[in-house]
Coordinates of C-alpha atoms and ligand atoms in Angstrom, one line a residue:
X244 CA -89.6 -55.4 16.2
X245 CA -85.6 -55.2 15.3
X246 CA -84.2 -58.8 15.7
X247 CA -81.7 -59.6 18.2
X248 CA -79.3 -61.9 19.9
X249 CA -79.8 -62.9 23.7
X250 CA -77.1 -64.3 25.5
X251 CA -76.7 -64.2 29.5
X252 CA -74.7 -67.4 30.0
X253 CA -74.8 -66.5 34.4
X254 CA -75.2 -69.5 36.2
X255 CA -77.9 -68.7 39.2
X256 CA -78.1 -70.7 42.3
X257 CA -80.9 -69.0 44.0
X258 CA -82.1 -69.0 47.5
X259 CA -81.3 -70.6 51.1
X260 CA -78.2 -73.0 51.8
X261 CA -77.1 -72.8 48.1
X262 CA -73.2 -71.4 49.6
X263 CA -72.2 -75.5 49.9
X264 CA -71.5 -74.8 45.6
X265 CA -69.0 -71.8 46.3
X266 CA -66.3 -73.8 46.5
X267 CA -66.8 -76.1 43.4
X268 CA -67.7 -73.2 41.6
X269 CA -64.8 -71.5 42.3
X270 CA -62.5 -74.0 42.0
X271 CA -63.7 -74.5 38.1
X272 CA -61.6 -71.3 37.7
X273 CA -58.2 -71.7 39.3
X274 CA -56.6 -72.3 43.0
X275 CA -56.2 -68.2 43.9
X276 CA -59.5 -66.7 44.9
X277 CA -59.6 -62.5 45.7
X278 CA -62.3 -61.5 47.8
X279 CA -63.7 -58.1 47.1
X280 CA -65.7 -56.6 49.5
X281 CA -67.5 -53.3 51.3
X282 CA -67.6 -51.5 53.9
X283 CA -67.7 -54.2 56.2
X284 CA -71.4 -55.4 56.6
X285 CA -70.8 -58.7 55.5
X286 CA -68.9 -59.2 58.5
X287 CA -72.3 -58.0 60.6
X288 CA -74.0 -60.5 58.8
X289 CA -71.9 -63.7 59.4
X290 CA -71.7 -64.1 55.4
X291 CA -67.8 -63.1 55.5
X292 CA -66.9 -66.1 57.6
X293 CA -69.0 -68.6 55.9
X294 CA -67.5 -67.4 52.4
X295 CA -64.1 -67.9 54.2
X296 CA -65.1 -71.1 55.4
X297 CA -66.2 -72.7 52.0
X298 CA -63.5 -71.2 50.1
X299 CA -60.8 -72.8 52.7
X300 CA -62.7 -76.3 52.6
X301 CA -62.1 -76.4 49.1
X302 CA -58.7 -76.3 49.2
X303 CA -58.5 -72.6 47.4
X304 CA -56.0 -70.1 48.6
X305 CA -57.3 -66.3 49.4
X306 CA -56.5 -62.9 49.3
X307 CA -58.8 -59.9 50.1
X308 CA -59.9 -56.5 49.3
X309 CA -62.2 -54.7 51.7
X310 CA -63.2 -51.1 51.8
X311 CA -65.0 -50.7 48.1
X312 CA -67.0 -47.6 48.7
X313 CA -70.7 -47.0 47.2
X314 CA -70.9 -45.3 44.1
X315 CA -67.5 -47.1 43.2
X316 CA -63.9 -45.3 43.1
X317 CA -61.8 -45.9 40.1
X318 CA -58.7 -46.1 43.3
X319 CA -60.6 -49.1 44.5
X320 CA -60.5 -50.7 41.1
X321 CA -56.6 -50.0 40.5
X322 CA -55.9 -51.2 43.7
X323 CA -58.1 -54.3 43.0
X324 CA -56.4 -54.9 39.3
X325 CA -52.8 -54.8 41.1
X326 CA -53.2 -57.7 42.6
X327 CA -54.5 -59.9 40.8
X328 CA -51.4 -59.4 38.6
X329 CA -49.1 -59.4 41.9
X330 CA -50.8 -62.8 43.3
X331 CA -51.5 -64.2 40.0
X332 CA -55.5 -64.5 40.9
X333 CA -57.4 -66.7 39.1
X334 CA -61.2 -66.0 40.3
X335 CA -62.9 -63.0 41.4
X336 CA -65.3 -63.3 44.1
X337 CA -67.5 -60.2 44.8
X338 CA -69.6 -59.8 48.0
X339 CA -71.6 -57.5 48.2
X340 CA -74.0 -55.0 46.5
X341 CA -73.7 -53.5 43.1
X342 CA -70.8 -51.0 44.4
X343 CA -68.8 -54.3 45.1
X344 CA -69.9 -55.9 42.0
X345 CA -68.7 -53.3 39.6
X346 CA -65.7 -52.2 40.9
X347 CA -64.6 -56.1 40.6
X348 CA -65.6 -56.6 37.0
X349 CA -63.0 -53.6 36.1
X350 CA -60.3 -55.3 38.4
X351 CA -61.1 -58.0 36.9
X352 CA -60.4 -56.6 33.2
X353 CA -57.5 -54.6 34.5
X354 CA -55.6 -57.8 35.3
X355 CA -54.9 -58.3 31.8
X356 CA -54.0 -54.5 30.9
X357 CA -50.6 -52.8 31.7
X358 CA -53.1 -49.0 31.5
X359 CA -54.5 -47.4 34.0
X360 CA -58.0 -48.5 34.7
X361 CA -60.3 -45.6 34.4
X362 CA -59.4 -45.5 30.8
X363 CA -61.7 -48.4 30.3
X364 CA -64.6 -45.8 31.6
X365 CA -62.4 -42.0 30.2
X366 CA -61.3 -43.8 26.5
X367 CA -63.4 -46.6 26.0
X368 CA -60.5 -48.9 26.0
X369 CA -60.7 -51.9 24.7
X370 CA -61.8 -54.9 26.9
X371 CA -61.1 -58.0 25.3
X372 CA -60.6 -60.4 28.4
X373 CA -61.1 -60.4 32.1
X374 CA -60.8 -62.7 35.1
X375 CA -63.9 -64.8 35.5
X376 CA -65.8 -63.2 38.3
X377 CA -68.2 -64.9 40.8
X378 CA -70.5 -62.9 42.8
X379 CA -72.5 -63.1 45.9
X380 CA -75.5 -60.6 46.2
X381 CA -76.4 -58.9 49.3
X382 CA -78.3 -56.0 48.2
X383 CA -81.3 -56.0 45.2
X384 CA -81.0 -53.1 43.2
X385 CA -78.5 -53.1 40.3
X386 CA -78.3 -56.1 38.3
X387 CA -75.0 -56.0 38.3
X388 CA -75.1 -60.0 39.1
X389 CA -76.4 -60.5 35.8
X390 CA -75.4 -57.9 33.2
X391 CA -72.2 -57.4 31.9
X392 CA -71.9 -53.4 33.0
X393 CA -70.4 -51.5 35.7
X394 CA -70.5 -47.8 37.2
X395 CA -67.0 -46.6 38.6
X396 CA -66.6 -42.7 39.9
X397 CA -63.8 -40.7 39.5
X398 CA -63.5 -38.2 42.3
X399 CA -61.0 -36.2 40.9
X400 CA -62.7 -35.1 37.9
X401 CA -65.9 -35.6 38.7
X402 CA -67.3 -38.2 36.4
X403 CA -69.7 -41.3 37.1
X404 CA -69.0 -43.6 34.0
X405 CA -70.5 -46.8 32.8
X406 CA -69.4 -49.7 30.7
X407 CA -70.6 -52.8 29.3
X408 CA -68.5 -55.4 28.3
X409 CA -69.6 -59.1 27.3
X410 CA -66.1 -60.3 29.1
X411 CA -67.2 -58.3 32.7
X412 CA -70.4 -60.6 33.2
X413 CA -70.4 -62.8 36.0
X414 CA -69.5 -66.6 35.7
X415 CA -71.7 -67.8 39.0
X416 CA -74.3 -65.6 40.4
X417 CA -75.2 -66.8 44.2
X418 CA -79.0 -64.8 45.4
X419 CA -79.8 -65.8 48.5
X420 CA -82.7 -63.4 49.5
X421 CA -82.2 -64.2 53.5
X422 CA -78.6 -62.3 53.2
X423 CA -80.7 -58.8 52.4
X424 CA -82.7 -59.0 55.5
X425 CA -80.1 -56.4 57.1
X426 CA -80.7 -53.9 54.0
X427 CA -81.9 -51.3 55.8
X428 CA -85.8 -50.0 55.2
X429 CA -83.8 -46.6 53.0
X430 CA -80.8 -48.6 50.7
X431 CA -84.0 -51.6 50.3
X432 CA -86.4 -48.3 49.1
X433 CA -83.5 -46.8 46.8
X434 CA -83.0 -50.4 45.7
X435 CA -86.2 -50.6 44.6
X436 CA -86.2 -47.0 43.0
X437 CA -83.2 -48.0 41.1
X438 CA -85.2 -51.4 39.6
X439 CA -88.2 -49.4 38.7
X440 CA -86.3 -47.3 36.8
X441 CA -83.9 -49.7 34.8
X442 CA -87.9 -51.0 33.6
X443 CA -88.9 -47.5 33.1
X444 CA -85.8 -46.5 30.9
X445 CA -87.5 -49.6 28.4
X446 CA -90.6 -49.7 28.7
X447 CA -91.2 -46.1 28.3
X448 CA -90.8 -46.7 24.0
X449 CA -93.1 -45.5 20.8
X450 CA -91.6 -48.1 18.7
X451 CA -94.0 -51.3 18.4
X452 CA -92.6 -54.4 20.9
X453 CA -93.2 -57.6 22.2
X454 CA -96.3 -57.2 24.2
X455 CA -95.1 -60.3 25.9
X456 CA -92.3 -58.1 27.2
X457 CA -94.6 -55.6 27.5
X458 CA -96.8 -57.7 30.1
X459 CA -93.5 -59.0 31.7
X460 CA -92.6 -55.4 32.7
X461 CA -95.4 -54.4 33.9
X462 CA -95.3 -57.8 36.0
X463 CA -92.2 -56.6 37.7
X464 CA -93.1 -53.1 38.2
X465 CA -96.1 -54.5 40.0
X466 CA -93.9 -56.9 41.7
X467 CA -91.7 -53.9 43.2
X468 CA -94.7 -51.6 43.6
X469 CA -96.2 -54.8 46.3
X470 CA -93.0 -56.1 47.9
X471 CA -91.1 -53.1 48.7
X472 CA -93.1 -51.9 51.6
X473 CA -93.8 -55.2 53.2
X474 CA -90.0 -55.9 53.4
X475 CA -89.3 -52.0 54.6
X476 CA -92.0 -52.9 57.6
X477 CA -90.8 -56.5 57.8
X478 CA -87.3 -57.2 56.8
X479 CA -87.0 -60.2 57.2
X480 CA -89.7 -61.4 54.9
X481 CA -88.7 -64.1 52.7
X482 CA -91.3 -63.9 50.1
X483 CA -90.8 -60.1 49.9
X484 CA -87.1 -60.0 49.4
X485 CA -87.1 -62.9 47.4
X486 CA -89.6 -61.4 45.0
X487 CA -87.5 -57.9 44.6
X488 CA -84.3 -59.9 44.7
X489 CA -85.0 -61.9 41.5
X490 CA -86.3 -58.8 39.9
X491 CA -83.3 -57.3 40.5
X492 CA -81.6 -59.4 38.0
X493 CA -84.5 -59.4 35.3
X494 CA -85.0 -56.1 35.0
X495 CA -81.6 -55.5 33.6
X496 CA -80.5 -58.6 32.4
X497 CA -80.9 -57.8 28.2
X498 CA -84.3 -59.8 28.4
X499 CA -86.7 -57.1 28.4
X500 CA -84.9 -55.3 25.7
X501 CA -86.2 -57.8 23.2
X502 CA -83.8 -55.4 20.1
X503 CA -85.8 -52.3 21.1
X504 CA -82.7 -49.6 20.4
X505 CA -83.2 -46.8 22.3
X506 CA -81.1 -44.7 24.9
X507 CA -81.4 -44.5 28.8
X508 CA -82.1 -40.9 29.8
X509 CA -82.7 -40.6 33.6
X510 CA -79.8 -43.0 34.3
X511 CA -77.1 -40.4 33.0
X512 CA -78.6 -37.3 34.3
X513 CA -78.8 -39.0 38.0
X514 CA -74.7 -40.3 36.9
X515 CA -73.9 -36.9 37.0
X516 CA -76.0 -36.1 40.3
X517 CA -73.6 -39.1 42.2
X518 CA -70.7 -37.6 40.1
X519 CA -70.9 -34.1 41.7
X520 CA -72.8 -35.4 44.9
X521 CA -72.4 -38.8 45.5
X522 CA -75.7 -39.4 46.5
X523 CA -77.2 -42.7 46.4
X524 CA -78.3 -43.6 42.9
X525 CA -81.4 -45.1 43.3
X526 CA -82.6 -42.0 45.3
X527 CA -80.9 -40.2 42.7
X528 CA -83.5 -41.4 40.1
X529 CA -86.9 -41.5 42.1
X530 CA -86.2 -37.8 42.2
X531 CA -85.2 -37.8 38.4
X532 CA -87.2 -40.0 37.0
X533 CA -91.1 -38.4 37.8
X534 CA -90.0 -35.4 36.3
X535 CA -88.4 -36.6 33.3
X536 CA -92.1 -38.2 33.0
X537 CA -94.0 -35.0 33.2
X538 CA -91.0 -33.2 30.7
X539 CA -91.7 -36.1 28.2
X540 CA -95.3 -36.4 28.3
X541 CA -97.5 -34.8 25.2
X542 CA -100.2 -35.9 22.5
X543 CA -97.8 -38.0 20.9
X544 CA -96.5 -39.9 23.8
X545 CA -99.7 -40.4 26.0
X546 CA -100.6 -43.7 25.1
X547 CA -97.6 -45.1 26.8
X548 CA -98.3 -43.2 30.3
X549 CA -102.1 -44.8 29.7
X550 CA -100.9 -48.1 29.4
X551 CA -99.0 -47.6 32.3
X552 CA -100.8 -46.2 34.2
X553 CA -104.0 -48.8 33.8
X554 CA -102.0 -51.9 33.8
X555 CA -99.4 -50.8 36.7
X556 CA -101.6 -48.9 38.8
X557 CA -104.9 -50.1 37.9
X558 CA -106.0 -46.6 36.7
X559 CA -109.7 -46.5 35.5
X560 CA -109.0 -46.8 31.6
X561 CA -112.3 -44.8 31.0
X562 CA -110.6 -41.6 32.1
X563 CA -109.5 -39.2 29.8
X564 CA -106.0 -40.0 28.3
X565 CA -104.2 -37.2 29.7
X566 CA -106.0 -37.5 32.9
X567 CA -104.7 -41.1 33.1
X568 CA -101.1 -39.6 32.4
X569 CA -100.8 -37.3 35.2
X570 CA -102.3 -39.8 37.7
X571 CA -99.7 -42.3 36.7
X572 CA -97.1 -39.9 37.2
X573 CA -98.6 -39.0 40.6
X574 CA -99.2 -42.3 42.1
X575 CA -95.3 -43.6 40.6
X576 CA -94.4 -40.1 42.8
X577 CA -96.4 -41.5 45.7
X578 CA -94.5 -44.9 44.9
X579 CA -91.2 -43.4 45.8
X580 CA -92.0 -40.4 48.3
X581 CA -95.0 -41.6 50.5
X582 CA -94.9 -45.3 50.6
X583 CA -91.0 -45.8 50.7
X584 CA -90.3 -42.3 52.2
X585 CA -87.8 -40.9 49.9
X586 CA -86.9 -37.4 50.3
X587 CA -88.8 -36.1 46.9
X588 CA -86.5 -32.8 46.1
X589 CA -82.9 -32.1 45.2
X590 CA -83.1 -29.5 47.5
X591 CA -84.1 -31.3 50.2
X592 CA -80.6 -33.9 49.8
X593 CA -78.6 -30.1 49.3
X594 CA -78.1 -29.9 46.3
X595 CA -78.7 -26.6 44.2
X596 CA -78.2 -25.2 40.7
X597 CA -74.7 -24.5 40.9
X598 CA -73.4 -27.4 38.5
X599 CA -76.3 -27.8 36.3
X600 CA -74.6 -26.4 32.9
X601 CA -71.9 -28.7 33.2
X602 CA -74.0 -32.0 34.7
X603 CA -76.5 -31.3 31.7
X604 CA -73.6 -30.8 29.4
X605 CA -72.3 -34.1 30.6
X606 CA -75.3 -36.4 31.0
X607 CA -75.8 -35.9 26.9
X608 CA -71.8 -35.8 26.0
X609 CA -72.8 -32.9 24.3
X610 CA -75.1 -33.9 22.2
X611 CA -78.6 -35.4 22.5
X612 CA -79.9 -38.6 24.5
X613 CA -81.7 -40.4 22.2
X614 CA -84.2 -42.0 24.7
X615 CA -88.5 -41.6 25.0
X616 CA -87.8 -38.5 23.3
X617 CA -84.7 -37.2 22.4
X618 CA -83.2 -34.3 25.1
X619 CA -80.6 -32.0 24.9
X620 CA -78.3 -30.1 27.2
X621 CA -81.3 -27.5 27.8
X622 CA -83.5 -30.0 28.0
X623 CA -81.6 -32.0 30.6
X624 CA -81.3 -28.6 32.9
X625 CA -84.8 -28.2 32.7
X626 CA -85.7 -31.6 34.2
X627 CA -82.8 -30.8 36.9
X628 CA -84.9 -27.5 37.3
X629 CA -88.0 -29.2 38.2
X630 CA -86.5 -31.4 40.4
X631 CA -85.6 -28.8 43.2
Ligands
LIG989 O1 -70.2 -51.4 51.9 P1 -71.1 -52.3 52.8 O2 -70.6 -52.3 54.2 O3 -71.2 -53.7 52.2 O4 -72.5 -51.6 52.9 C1 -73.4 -51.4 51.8 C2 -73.4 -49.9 51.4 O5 -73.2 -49.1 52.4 C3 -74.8 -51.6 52.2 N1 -75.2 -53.1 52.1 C4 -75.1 -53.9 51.1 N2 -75.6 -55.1 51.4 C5 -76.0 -55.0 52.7 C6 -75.8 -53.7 53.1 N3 -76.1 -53.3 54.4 C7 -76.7 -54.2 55.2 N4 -77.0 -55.5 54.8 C8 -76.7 -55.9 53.6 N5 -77.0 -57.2 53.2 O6 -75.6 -50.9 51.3 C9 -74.9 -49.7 50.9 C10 -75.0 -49.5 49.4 O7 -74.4 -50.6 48.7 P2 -74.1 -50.4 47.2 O8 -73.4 -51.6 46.7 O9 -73.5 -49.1 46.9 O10 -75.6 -50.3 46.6 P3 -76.2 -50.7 45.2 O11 -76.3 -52.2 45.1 O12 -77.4 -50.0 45.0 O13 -75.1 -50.3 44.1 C11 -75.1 -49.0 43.6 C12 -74.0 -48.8 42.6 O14 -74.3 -49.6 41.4 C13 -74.3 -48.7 40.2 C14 -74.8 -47.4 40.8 O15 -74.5 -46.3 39.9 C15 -74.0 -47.3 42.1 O16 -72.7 -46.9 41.8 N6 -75.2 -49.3 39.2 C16 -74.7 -50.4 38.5 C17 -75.4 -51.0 37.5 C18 -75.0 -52.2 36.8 N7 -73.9 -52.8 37.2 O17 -75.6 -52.6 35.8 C19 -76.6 -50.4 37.0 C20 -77.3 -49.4 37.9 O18 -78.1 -48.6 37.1 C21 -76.3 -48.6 38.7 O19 -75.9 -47.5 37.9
LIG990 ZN1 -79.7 -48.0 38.0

């Protein structure tokens, strides 16, 4: 157990009727407020003209972006970082799901940077400061309302980059589960995909952990595994949506890591499927992510696939080790493809060989992922393989 250092100051004001502190919180950061927004479905929802509302009653001035695609654009961003240094913003208010989210947290640091943006992602440059953001969820999946990282896609060279920074996390997180009820039964399915695998990418670790975090994963796993169909079938169940929605945030918000160091592996390799693709990501990795199970799975990583498998599906533990494996990896498959319908092949969603050297090549920078077990560029196109 390596020691470590958690610290997630987000303040959280979760559930019903909690948009009456949007304007106080807000107006703890400055007068000049940019709204960032989608594609437009906050409008649908009546959450655009109640965020207008409160941000007008509290005496703050607006501006607006709208149009933020998913699977980010680094355009969006510059576009986003130009003005707040033209209006002189103050506060960052996000709407929206993790698309929304992210692309403000690099407007946010490009406010303070006289560079182009997508060398934050290309170069690594430095992030020292950025404009304190406030966000308002509408879709569980990402995190993004509680971690300090963001995904932006550059169209033009076909990359899908991620960052974290300590300066990108959120000030003020507001979940409000009754704003997801319009997610529809696919984005609330790849949501959930996308949750299960930000666990899986941890949990799935030889080294010795906290079986505290240990039983808290698998309490979220089983949590997604339960809630996700009910609020496919009934969307506007509170319990359900509230249940995923707060998951959302704990599965990715530096808690479960407890100092365990290892590398995500099915998170770049489905990167580089919404790089060349732009498929959504969280369908992205319920395709990925089964396979990468049954790549990684031999005598000397079993034992995590049993305790898996027995503790998150409830496998029979008398079974033969291997046994229990498979079944694991079969009932997670079920998980994704039967209960919340995903389409199970890359073929299926198009997509062929064509760009698998360079994806593979990509996903490991070259080198090796040093995740479950460690997987190189062969490696990666190999998983790709079984996945069409
Ligand atoms: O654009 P609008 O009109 O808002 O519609 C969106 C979009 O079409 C719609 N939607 C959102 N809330 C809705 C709704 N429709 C009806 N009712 C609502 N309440 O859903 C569609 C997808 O939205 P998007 O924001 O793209 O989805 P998601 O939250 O899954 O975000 C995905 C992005 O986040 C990145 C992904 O790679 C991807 O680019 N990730 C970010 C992470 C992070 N910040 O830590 C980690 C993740 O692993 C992930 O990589
Ligand atoms: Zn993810």
């Amino acid at each position: 157990m390596n020691s470590f250092v958690y610290d997630i100051p987000v303040k959280v004001y979760f559930g019903e009727n909690q948009l009456g502190n949007l304007g106080k919180e807000l107006a703890k950061y400055g007068k000049r407020v940019l709204l960032t927004y989608g594609g437009g479905s906050i409008k649908k929802i009546g959450l655009y003209d109640a965020v207008v509302e409160e941000v007008k009653n509290a005496g703050l001035e607006l501006f607006e972006l709208s149009g933020i695609e998913p699977n980010p654009r680094i355009d969006s961003v510059r576009k986003g970082a130009e003005i707040c240094k033209k209006e002189n913003i103050d506060v960052l208010l996000a709407v929206g799901g993790g698309s929304t989210l992210d692309a403000t947290k690099f407007m946010a640091a490009g406010a303070f940077v006289d560079h182009d943006p997508w060398a934050f992602l290309s170069e690594w440059a430095p992030i020292a400061k950025a404009l304190p953001i406030v966000t308002i969820l509408t879709l569980s999946a990402t995190g993004s309302e509680m971690d300090c990282g963001g995904v932006i896609s550059n169209p033009e060279t076909n990359d899908k980059i991620g960052r974290l920074a300590p300066p990108l996390l959120p000030k003020v997180s507001f979940l409000d589960p009754t704003v997801t009820y319009t997610v529809s039964p696919y984005q609330t399915a790849c949501g959930s995909a996308d949750m299960m695998s930000h666990i899986i990418e941890v949990y799935f670790n030889m080294n010795k952990d906290l079986y505290m975090l240990d039983c808290f994963m698998e309490g979220m796993m089983k949590t997604i595994i339960k809630y996700t169909p009910i609020a496919m079938k009934e969307p506007e169940n509170y319990e359900a949506r509230a249940n995923l929605m707060w998951t959302s945030s704990w599965a990715i918000n530096g808690f479960v890591n407890g100092g365990k160091q290892q590398e995500w592996t099915c998170h770049p390799i489905e990167h580089e499927l919404s790089a060349y693709y732009d498929i959504t990501h969280g369908l992205g990795l319920a395709i990925v992510t089964p396979r990468w199970m049954e790549y990684c799975l031999d005598e000397t990583t079993v034992s995590k696939y049993v305790q898996f498998g027995v503790n998150v599906f409830g496998i029979d533990a008398d079974l033969e080790p291997m046994e229990i494996a498979k079944k694991s990896i079969e009932m997670l498959s079920d998980f994704f493809f039967k209960t919340s319908g995903l389409k199970s092949t890359l073929t299926e969603i198009g997509i062929d060989e064509t760009h698998f050297d360079i994806m593979s090549k990509k996903a490991c920078e070259n080198s090796v992922l040093m995740g479950f077990k460690p997987l190189n560029q062969q490696d990666i196109k190999k998983i790709l393989q079984m996945c069409l």
